[in-house]
PDB file of C-alpha atoms in Angstrom:
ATOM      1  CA  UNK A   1      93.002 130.276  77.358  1.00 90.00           C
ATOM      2  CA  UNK A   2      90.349 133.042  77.038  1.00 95.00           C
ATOM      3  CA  UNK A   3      88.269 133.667  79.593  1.00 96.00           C
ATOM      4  CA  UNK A   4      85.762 136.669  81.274  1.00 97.00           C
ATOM      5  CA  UNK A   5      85.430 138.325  84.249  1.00 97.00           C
ATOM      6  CA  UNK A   6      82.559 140.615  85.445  1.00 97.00           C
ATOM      7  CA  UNK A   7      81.103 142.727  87.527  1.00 97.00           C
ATOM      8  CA  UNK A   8      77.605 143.126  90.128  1.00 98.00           C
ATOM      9  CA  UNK A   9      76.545 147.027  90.235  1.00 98.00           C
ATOM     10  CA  UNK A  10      79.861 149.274  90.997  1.00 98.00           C
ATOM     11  CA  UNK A  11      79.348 153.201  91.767  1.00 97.00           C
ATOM     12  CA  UNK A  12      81.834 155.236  90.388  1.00 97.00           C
ATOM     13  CA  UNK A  13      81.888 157.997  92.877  1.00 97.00           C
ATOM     14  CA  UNK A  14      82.379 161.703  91.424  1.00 96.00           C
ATOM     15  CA  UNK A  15      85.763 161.425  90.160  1.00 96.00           C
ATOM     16  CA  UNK A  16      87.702 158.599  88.944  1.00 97.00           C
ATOM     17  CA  UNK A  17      86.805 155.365  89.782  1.00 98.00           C
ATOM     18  CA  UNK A  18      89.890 152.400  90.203  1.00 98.00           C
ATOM     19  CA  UNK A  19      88.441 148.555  89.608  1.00 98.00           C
ATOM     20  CA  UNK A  20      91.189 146.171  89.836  1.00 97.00           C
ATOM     21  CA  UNK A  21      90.372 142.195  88.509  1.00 97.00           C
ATOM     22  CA  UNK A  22      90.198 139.523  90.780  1.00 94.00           C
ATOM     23  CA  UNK A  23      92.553 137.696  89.123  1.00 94.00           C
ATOM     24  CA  UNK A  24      94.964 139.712  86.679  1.00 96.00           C
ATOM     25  CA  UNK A  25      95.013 138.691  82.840  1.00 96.00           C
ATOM     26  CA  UNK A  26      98.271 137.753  80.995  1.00 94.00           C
ATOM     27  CA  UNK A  27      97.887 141.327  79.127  1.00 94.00           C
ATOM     28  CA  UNK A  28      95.041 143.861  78.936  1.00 96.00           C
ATOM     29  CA  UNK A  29      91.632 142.423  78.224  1.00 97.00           C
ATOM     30  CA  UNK A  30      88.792 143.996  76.182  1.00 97.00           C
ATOM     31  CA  UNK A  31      86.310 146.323  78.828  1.00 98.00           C
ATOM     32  CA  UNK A  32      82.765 146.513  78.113  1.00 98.00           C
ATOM     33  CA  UNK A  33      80.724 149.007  80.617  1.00 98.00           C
ATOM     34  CA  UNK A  34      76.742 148.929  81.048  1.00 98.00           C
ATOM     35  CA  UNK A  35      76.289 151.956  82.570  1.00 97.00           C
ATOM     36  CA  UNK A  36      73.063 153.142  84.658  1.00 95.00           C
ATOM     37  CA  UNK A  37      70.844 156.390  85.480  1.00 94.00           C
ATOM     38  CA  UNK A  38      72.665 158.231  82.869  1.00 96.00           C
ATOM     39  CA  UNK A  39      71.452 161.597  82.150  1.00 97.00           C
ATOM     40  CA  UNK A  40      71.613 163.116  78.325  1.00 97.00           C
ATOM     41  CA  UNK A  41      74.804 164.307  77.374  1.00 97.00           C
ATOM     42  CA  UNK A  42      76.696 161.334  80.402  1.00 98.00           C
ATOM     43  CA  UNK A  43      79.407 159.811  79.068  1.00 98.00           C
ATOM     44  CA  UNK A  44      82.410 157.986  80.425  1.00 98.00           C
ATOM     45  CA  UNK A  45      86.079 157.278  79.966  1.00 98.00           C
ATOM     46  CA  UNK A  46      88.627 154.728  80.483  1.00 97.00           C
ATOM     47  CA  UNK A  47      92.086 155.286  80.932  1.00 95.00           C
ATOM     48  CA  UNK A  48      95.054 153.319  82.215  1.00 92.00           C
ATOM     49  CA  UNK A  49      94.083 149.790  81.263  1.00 95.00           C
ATOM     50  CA  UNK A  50      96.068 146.798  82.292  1.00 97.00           C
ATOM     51  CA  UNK A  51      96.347 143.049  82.593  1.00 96.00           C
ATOM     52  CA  UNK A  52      95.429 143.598  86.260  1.00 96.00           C
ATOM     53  CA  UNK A  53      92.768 146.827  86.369  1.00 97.00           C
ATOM     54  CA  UNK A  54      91.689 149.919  84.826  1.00 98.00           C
ATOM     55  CA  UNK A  55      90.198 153.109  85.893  1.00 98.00           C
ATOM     56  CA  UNK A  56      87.189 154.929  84.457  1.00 98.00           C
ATOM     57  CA  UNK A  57      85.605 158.097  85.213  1.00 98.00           C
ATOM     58  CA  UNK A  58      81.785 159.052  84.307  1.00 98.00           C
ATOM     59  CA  UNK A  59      81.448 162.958  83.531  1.00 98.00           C
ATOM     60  CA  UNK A  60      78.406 165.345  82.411  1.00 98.00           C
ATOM     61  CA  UNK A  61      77.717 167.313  79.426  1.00 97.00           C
ATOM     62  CA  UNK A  62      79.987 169.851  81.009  1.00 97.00           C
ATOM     63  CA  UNK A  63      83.208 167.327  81.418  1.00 97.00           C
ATOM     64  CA  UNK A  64      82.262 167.750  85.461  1.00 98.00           C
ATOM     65  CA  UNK A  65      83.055 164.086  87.036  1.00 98.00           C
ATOM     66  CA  UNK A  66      79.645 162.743  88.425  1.00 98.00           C
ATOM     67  CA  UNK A  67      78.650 159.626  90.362  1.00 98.00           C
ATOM     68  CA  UNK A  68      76.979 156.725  88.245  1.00 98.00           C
ATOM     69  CA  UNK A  69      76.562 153.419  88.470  1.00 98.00           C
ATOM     70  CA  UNK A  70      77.949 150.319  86.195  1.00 98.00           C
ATOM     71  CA  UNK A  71      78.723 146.994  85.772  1.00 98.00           C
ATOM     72  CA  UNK A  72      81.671 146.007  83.782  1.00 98.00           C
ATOM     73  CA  UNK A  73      83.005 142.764  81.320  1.00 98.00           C
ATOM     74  CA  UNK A  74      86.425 142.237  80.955  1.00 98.00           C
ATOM     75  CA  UNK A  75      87.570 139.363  78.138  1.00 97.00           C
ATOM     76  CA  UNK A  76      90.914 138.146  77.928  1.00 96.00           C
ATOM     77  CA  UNK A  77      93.459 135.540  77.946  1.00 93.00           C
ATOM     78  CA  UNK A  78      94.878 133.632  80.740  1.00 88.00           C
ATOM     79  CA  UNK A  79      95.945 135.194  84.187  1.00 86.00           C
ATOM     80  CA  UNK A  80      99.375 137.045  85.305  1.00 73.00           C
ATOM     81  CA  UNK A  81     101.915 134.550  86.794  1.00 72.00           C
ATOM     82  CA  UNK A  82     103.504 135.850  89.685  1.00 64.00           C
TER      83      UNK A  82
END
């Protein structure tokens, strides 16, 4: 069954950021970020997803890791059976 999961306002701190799902999905979902106060030349990556979290990390226009704020969307299919 597909289904969503997201996010109120996280900050990311300046380095990278773990966000773990409150409940896991059978295998990876789809992320969509809306990030905030981005400067010119902000961008973001994500790294390590899986059915039950993902990590992302928000860096400058001189790949420095910076603090920013963003809300996340995570669509997928049912949850992990344990």
């Amino acid at each position: 069954e597909s289904r969503t999961e997201s996010s109120a306002t996280i900050a990311s701190g300046a380095g990278a950021k773990t966000v773990t799902f409150v409940k896991a999905f059978y295998q990876a979902p789809s992320i969509g970020i809306t990030a905030a106060n981005l400067a010119a030349g902000d961008y973001y990556e994500i790294t390590a997803p899986s059915a039950s979290q993902f990590t992302i990390t928000f860096k400058d226009r001189f790949n420095a890791a910076i603090d920013r704020n963003f809300q996340y969307q995570a669509t997928g299919f049912g949850t992990e059976e344990t």
